[in-house]
Coordinates of C-alpha atoms and ligand atoms in Angstrom, one line a residue:
M85 CA 86.8 101.5 91.4
R86 CA 90.3 100.9 91.4
I87 CA 91.2 98.0 93.9
D88 CA 95.1 96.5 94.0
L89 CA 95.4 93.8 97.0
H90 CA 98.9 93.2 96.9
A91 CA 102.2 95.3 97.9
H92 CA 104.9 96.0 100.0
T93 CA 106.5 98.1 101.9
T94 CA 109.5 99.1 103.9
A95 CA 108.3 96.4 106.6
S96 CA 109.5 93.7 104.5
D97 CA 111.2 93.9 100.6
G98 CA 109.2 97.0 99.2
T99 CA 110.9 100.2 99.1
D100 CA 107.9 102.9 100.2
T101 CA 107.2 103.4 104.1
P102 CA 104.0 102.4 104.9
A103 CA 102.9 106.3 104.5
E104 CA 104.3 106.4 100.6
L105 CA 102.1 103.7 100.1
V106 CA 99.1 105.0 100.6
D107 CA 100.5 108.4 99.2
R108 CA 101.1 106.6 96.3
A109 CA 97.8 104.3 96.2
R110 CA 96.1 108.0 96.1
Q111 CA 98.4 109.6 93.2
A112 CA 97.8 106.2 91.0
A113 CA 94.1 106.5 91.8
L114 CA 93.2 103.6 93.7
D115 CA 90.2 104.0 96.0
V116 CA 91.5 100.0 97.4
V117 CA 94.7 98.7 98.6
A118 CA 95.8 95.8 100.1
V119 CA 98.9 95.9 102.7
T120 CA 100.5 92.6 102.4
D121 CA 104.2 92.4 104.0
H122 CA 106.7 89.2 103.9
D123 CA 105.3 87.2 107.7
T124 CA 104.0 90.7 109.2
T125 CA 101.8 93.4 110.3
S126 CA 103.9 95.7 111.2
G127 CA 103.3 98.3 108.2
W128 CA 99.4 98.3 108.9
D129 CA 99.6 100.7 111.6
E130 CA 101.7 103.7 109.7
A131 CA 99.9 102.6 106.5
I132 CA 96.0 103.5 108.0
A133 CA 97.3 105.9 110.6
A134 CA 98.6 108.1 106.8
R135 CA 95.7 106.8 105.0
P136 CA 94.1 110.0 102.6
A137 CA 91.0 110.8 102.4
G138 CA 88.8 108.8 100.3
L139 CA 91.3 105.2 100.1
T140 CA 90.7 102.0 102.1
V141 CA 92.9 100.7 103.1
V142 CA 92.4 96.5 103.5
P143 CA 95.3 94.9 106.7
G144 CA 97.1 91.2 105.2
A145 CA 100.3 89.7 104.9
E146 CA 101.9 87.5 102.8
F147 CA 102.7 84.1 104.3
S148 CA 105.7 82.1 103.3
C149 CA 104.9 78.2 102.8
V150 CA 105.7 75.4 101.5
H151 CA 104.0 72.1 100.2
H152 CA 105.3 68.6 100.4
E153 CA 105.2 67.0 97.3
E154 CA 104.5 62.9 97.4
D155 CA 107.9 62.7 96.0
G156 CA 110.0 64.5 98.7
R157 CA 110.6 67.8 96.8
R158 CA 109.8 71.1 98.9
I159 CA 108.0 73.4 96.4
N160 CA 107.8 77.1 98.6
L161 CA 104.0 79.5 97.9
H162 CA 102.8 82.5 99.2
L163 CA 99.8 83.1 101.1
L164 CA 97.9 86.2 101.6
A165 CA 96.6 86.6 104.4
Y166 CA 93.9 89.0 104.7
L167 CA 91.9 90.7 107.5
V168 CA 93.5 89.0 110.8
D169 CA 93.4 89.4 113.8
D170 CA 97.1 90.8 114.3
R171 CA 96.9 90.1 118.0
N172 CA 96.1 85.7 117.7
E173 CA 99.3 85.0 119.5
D174 CA 99.3 81.4 117.4
L175 CA 100.1 83.7 114.2
R176 CA 102.3 85.8 115.7
D177 CA 104.5 83.0 117.1
E178 CA 104.5 81.6 114.1
W179 CA 105.1 84.4 111.4
S180 CA 107.8 85.6 114.3
R181 CA 109.9 82.1 113.2
L182 CA 109.0 83.1 110.0
R183 CA 110.8 86.6 110.2
S184 CA 113.7 85.0 112.3
T185 CA 114.3 82.4 109.9
R186 CA 114.9 85.2 107.3
R187 CA 117.4 86.5 108.9
T188 CA 119.5 83.2 109.7
R189 CA 119.4 82.3 106.0
G190 CA 119.9 85.7 104.6
R191 CA 123.1 85.7 107.0
A192 CA 124.1 82.2 105.6
I193 CA 123.4 83.7 101.8
V194 CA 125.5 86.5 102.6
E195 CA 128.3 84.0 104.2
R196 CA 128.2 82.2 100.9
L197 CA 128.4 84.8 98.8
V198 CA 131.7 86.8 100.4
A199 CA 133.3 83.7 100.9
A200 CA 133.2 83.5 96.9
G201 CA 134.7 86.9 97.1
F202 CA 131.6 89.2 96.6
P203 CA 132.0 92.7 98.5
I204 CA 128.9 92.5 100.6
S205 CA 128.3 92.1 104.3
W206 CA 125.6 91.3 106.8
D207 CA 125.5 94.8 108.4
Q208 CA 124.8 95.7 105.4
V209 CA 121.9 93.9 104.3
S210 CA 120.4 94.4 108.3
T211 CA 121.3 98.0 107.6
L212 CA 118.5 97.6 104.2
A213 CA 116.3 96.1 106.0
A214 CA 115.9 98.1 108.8
D215 CA 113.1 96.9 111.2
G216 CA 112.0 94.9 108.6
S217 CA 111.5 91.3 107.3
V218 CA 114.4 90.2 105.7
G219 CA 114.9 89.1 102.3
R220 CA 116.7 88.3 98.9
P221 CA 115.8 91.8 97.5
H222 CA 117.7 93.2 100.7
I223 CA 120.9 91.1 99.7
A224 CA 120.4 91.7 96.0
R225 CA 120.6 95.7 96.6
A226 CA 123.4 95.6 98.6
L227 CA 125.1 93.8 96.1
V228 CA 124.0 96.7 93.4
A229 CA 125.2 98.9 95.9
A230 CA 128.5 97.4 95.7
A231 CA 128.5 97.5 92.1
V232 CA 128.7 93.6 91.2
V233 CA 125.6 93.9 89.4
P234 CA 123.7 96.2 87.7
D235 CA 120.4 96.0 89.1
V236 CA 118.1 94.2 91.1
D237 CA 117.1 91.2 88.5
T238 CA 120.3 90.3 87.5
A239 CA 121.5 89.9 91.4
F240 CA 118.7 87.8 91.2
R241 CA 119.6 85.4 87.3
E242 CA 122.7 85.3 88.3
L243 CA 123.4 84.9 92.0
L244 CA 119.9 84.7 94.3
S245 CA 117.0 82.1 92.5
S246 CA 117.3 79.1 94.4
R247 CA 119.4 77.5 90.9
Q248 CA 122.6 78.9 92.4
P249 CA 125.2 77.4 94.9
Y250 CA 124.6 81.1 97.4
Y251 CA 120.5 80.0 98.1
V252 CA 119.8 78.4 101.1
P253 CA 115.9 77.9 101.9
K254 CA 113.9 79.0 104.8
A255 CA 112.3 77.0 107.0
D256 CA 108.6 78.1 105.7
T257 CA 105.3 76.5 106.5
D258 CA 103.5 73.7 105.6
V259 CA 100.6 75.1 103.7
F260 CA 97.8 73.5 105.7
T261 CA 98.8 74.7 108.7
A262 CA 99.4 78.5 107.6
L263 CA 95.6 77.3 106.6
R264 CA 94.2 76.3 109.4
L265 CA 96.5 79.3 111.7
I266 CA 94.7 82.6 108.8
D267 CA 91.5 80.9 108.9
A268 CA 91.7 80.7 113.3
A269 CA 92.5 83.9 113.4
G270 CA 89.8 85.5 111.2
G271 CA 91.2 86.0 108.2
V272 CA 90.6 85.6 104.7
A273 CA 93.3 83.0 102.9
V274 CA 94.3 83.9 98.6
F275 CA 97.3 82.0 97.0
A276 CA 99.4 84.7 95.5
H277 CA 101.0 83.9 92.1
P278 CA 100.0 80.9 92.3
L279 CA 100.9 79.6 88.7
A280 CA 104.5 81.5 89.1
R281 CA 106.8 79.6 87.4
R282 CA 109.6 81.8 86.4
R283 CA 110.6 81.5 90.4
G284 CA 110.9 78.1 90.5
P285 CA 108.3 75.2 90.8
V286 CA 105.3 75.6 91.6
V287 CA 102.3 73.0 93.0
G288 CA 99.8 71.3 90.8
D289 CA 96.1 71.9 90.4
E290 CA 95.2 68.7 92.6
T291 CA 96.9 70.8 95.8
I292 CA 95.5 73.8 94.4
A293 CA 92.3 71.9 94.8
A294 CA 92.8 70.1 98.7
M295 CA 93.6 73.9 99.8
A296 CA 90.2 74.9 98.7
N297 CA 89.1 72.0 100.5
A298 CA 91.0 73.4 103.6
G299 CA 89.5 76.8 103.6
L300 CA 91.6 78.6 100.5
A301 CA 89.1 82.0 99.2
G302 CA 90.5 83.2 96.7
L303 CA 93.1 82.9 93.8
E304 CA 95.6 85.7 92.7
V305 CA 94.8 85.5 89.0
D306 CA 96.5 89.0 87.4
H307 CA 100.1 88.6 88.2
P308 CA 102.6 90.5 86.5
D309 CA 104.9 86.9 86.8
H310 CA 101.3 86.0 85.0
D311 CA 101.4 85.3 81.4
E312 CA 97.8 85.0 79.1
D313 CA 98.1 80.9 79.7
D314 CA 98.9 81.4 83.4
R315 CA 95.9 83.8 83.9
A316 CA 93.0 81.8 81.8
H317 CA 94.3 78.6 83.2
A318 CA 94.5 80.6 86.9
A319 CA 90.4 81.6 85.9
R320 CA 89.0 78.4 84.7
L321 CA 90.4 76.6 87.8
A322 CA 89.0 79.5 90.5
A323 CA 85.5 79.2 88.9
D324 CA 85.4 75.3 88.5
L325 CA 87.1 75.0 92.4
D326 CA 84.5 78.5 93.4
L327 CA 87.4 80.3 94.5
I328 CA 87.9 83.6 93.7
G329 CA 89.5 85.6 91.4
T330 CA 92.0 88.5 92.1
G331 CA 94.6 91.0 90.6
S332 CA 96.7 92.6 92.3
S333 CA 100.3 94.5 90.9
D334 CA 102.3 92.9 94.3
Y335 CA 104.0 95.8 93.8
H336 CA 107.8 97.0 95.5
G337 CA 108.8 100.1 94.7
H338 CA 111.7 100.4 92.8
N339 CA 112.8 96.8 93.8
K340 CA 110.3 95.7 90.7
R341 CA 109.3 96.9 87.9
T342 CA 105.9 96.7 88.4
A343 CA 103.8 99.8 89.1
L344 CA 101.4 99.9 92.0
G345 CA 97.7 99.7 90.7
A346 CA 99.5 97.4 87.3
H347 CA 97.2 94.8 88.4
L348 CA 93.3 95.1 89.4
T349 CA 91.0 92.8 90.9
D350 CA 87.3 93.2 90.2
P351 CA 84.6 95.2 92.6
V352 CA 82.5 92.0 92.7
A353 CA 85.4 89.7 93.5
Y354 CA 86.7 91.9 96.0
E355 CA 82.3 92.3 97.9
R356 CA 82.4 88.8 97.6
L357 CA 86.3 88.3 99.1
F358 CA 85.3 89.7 102.2
D359 CA 81.8 89.1 102.6
R360 CA 81.6 86.9 105.6
P361 CA 82.5 87.5 109.0
T362 CA 86.4 88.1 109.3
A363 CA 88.7 89.5 112.5
R364 CA 89.6 92.9 111.1
R365 CA 88.0 94.9 108.5
P366 CA 89.0 96.9 105.5
V367 CA 89.6 101.0 106.9
G368 CA 87.8 102.7 104.8
D369 CA 85.9 106.5 105.4
A370 CA 82.4 105.0 106.0
Ligands
AMP1859 P1 112.6 85.4 99.6 O1 111.6 86.2 100.2 O2 114.0 86.1 100.3 O3 112.5 84.0 99.4 O4 112.6 86.9 98.5 C1 111.7 86.2 97.4 C2 111.5 87.4 97.3 O5 112.1 88.6 96.4 C3 109.6 87.8 96.8 O6 109.0 88.8 97.2 C4 110.1 88.2 95.2 O7 108.8 89.7 95.2 C5 111.4 89.0 95.1 N1 111.8 88.5 93.4 C6 111.7 87.3 93.0 N2 112.8 87.2 92.1 C7 113.0 88.7 91.8 C8 113.2 89.7 91.2 N3 114.2 89.1 89.9 N4 113.4 90.7 91.3 C9 113.2 91.2 92.1 N5 112.4 90.8 92.9 C10 112.2 89.2 92.8
FE1860 FE1 108.9 90.3 98.3
FE1861 FE1 105.2 86.2 96.4
ZN1862 ZN1 104.1 89.7 97.3

């Protein structure tokens, strides 16, 4: 069984449509793929409708969250919310608020870049994002199209990272509120890339323990942004806290270099993760 539990589509900052994603999942010989766009479930229907025989689609979303540290710092983190009820009003309202802050904040970043003389526009970025959740990868693509930078990776490193003056944060959801919302909507929560320090500061083990007490079910262990030490540490932490360790590619199409299926979840972990009452079920042949 080849299981990849984290992938993006044009519903957020991936470059494959949901139909293209499930097609690519079969080409990558996957048995299971989760559709986990940022703060939206809008790719689910198309992915499920286009699902090839033999492939199981797990409906999910990647929830933009923040942890308020005792010293006043705010640390951004992502929760994967699987099998939630997409009609749950509280969750829908919160994700709608997040998508709207993504637009306002995307526009603010573009304004800073334009003020610094970079030849891009909000119209162009908004067109690239179409109806999907706007993210910095859309701004990165506009910068590549304008030949400001050679590729998306350079755009992040030189212009879009949180260490750059053009950066504007978004108003993300408190992670403990998010865990309550996911639980109330009948979903399963997994902490995405918990040790991805390359993206910015990460929360400490004591916060992960508090999240485990607040209903977190799993930790992403195998992820492209984790090195060997991170993986070993995440696996140990998962065992200590009785969390389920997963593996996933966090595929974003050509916005990133990682291929779909580059990291996989163990079938036993997959069974354990979803062996509980949930609002939705994975959609497969059985
Ligand atoms: P945002 O959601 O707007 O804060 O942008 C963060 C998104 O950008 C995440 O989903 C990452 O997948 C993506 N990202 C972060 N760093 C890079 C990078 N170096 N190259 C491509 N995508 C990246
Ligand atoms: Fe992304
Ligand atoms: Fe993420
Ligand atoms: Zn992701």
